[in-house]
PDB file of C-alpha atoms in Angstrom:
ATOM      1  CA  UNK A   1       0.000   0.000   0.000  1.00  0.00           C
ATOM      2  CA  UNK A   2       1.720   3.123  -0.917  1.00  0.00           C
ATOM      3  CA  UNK A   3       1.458   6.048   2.004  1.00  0.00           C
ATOM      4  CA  UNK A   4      -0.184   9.500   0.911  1.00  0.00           C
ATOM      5  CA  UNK A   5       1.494  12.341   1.875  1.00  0.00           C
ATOM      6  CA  UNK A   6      -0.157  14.792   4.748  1.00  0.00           C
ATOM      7  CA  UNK A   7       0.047  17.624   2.084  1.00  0.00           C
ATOM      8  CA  UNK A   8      -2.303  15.477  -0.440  1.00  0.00           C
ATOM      9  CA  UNK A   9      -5.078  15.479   2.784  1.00  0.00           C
ATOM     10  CA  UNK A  10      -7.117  17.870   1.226  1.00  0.00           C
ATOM     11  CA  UNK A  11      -7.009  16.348  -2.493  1.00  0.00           C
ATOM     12  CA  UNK A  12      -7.872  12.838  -0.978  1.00  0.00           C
ATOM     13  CA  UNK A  13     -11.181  14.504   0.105  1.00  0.00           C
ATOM     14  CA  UNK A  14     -11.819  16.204  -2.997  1.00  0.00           C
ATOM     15  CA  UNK A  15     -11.308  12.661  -5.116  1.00  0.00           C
ATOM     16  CA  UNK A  16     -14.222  10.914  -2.137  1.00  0.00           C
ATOM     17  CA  UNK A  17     -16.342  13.701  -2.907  1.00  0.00           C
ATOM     18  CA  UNK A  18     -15.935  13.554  -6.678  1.00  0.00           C
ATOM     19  CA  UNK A  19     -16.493   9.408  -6.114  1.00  0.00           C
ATOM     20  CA  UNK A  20     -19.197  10.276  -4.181  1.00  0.00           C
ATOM     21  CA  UNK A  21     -21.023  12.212  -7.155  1.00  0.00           C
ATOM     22  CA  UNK A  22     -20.024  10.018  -9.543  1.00  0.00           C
ATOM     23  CA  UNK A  23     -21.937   7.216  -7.853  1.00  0.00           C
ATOM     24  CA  UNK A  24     -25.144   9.365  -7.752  1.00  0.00           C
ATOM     25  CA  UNK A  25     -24.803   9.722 -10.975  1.00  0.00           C
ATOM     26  CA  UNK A  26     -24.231   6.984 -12.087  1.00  0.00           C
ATOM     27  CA  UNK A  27     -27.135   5.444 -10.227  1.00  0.00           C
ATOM     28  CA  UNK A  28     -29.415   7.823 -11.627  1.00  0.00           C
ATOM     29  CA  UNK A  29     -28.486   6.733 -15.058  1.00  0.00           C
ATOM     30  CA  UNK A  30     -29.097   3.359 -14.462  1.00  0.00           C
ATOM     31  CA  UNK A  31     -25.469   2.173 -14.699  1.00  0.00           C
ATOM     32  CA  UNK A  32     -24.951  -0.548 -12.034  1.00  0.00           C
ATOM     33  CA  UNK A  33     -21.797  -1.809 -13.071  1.00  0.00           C
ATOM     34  CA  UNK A  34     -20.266   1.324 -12.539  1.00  0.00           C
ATOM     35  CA  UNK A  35     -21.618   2.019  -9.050  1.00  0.00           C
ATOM     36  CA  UNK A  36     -20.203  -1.185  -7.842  1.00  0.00           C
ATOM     37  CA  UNK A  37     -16.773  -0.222  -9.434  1.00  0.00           C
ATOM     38  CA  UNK A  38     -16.759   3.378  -8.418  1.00  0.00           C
ATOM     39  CA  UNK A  39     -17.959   2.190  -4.629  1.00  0.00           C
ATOM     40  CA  UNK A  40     -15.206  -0.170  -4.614  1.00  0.00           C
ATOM     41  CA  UNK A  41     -12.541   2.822  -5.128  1.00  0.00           C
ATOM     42  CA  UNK A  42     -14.597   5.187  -2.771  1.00  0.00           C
ATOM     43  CA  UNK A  43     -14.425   2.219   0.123  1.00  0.00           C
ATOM     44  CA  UNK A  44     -10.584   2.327  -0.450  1.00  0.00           C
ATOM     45  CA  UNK A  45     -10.057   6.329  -0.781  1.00  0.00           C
ATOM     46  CA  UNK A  46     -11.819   6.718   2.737  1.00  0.00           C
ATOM     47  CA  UNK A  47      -9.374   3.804   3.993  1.00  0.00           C
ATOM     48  CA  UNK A  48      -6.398   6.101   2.937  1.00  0.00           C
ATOM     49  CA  UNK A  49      -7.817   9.067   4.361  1.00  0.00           C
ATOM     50  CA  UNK A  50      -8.298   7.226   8.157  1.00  0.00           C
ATOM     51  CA  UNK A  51      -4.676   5.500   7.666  1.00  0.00           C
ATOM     52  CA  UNK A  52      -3.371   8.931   6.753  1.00  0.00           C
ATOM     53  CA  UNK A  53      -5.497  10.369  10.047  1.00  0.00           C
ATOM     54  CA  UNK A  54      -3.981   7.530  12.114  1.00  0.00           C
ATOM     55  CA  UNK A  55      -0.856   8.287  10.970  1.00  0.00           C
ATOM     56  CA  UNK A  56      -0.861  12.195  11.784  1.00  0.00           C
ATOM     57  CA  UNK A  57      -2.399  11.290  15.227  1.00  0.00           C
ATOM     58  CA  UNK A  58       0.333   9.130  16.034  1.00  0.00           C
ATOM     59  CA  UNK A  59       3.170  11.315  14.809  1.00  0.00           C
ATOM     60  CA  UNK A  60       1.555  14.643  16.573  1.00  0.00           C
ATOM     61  CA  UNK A  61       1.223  12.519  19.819  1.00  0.00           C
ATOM     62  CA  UNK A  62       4.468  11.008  19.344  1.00  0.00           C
ATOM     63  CA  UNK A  63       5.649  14.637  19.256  1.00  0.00           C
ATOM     64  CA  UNK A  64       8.095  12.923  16.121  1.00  0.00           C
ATOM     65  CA  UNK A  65       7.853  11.875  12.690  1.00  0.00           C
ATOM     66  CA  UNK A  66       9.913   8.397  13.473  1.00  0.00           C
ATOM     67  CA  UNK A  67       9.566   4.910  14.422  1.00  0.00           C
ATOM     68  CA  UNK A  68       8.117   4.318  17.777  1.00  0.00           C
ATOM     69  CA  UNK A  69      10.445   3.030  20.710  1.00  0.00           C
ATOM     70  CA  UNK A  70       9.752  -0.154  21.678  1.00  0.00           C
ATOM     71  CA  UNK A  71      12.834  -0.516  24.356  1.00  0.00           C
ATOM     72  CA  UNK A  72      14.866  -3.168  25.008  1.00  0.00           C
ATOM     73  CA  UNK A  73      13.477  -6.811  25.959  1.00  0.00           C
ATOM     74  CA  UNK A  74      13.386  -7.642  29.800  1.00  0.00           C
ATOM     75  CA  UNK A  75      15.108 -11.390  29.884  1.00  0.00           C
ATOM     76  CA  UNK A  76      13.878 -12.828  33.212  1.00  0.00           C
ATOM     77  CA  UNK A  77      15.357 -16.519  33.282  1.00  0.00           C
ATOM     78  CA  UNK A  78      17.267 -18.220  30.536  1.00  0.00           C
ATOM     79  CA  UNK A  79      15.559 -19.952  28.114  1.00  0.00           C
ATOM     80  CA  UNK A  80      16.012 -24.470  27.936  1.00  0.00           C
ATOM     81  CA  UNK A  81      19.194 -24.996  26.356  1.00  0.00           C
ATOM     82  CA  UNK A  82      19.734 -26.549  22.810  1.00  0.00           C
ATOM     83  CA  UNK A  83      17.771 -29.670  21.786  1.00  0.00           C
TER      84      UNK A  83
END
């Protein structure tokens, strides 16, 4: 899945909108194949535009643009030895 850039927010909602008129459209003219097709794309726009939300949420409460620290593993006892 390739990641949209914060700066393309506001053209993401623009394309839902447009794929949201196009479906009306389209229904009104009697062309059922082409609802399902265009709903298909407007089910996956509006997944890129809440994993590009999630994504901005996480970096502004991160308070960084970077991987998140996981820390180093806490090794209680040793594993059983070689079988």
């Amino acid at each position: 899945m390739l990641r949209v850039s914060p700066r393309q927010r506001p053209q993401l909602i623009e394309i839902i909108r447009n794929l949201a008129e196009r479906i009306a459209e389209a229904r009104t003219n009697g062309r059922l194949g082409e609802v399902q097709g265009l709903q298909v794309s407007l089910t996956k726009a509006k997944e890129k535009l809440v994993a590009l939300d999630r994504s901005l949420e996480r970096t502004h409460n991160n308070g960084r643009g970077g991987p998140t620290e996981l820390g180093m593993p806490v090794i209680t006892r040793p594993g059983p030895g070689p079988a």
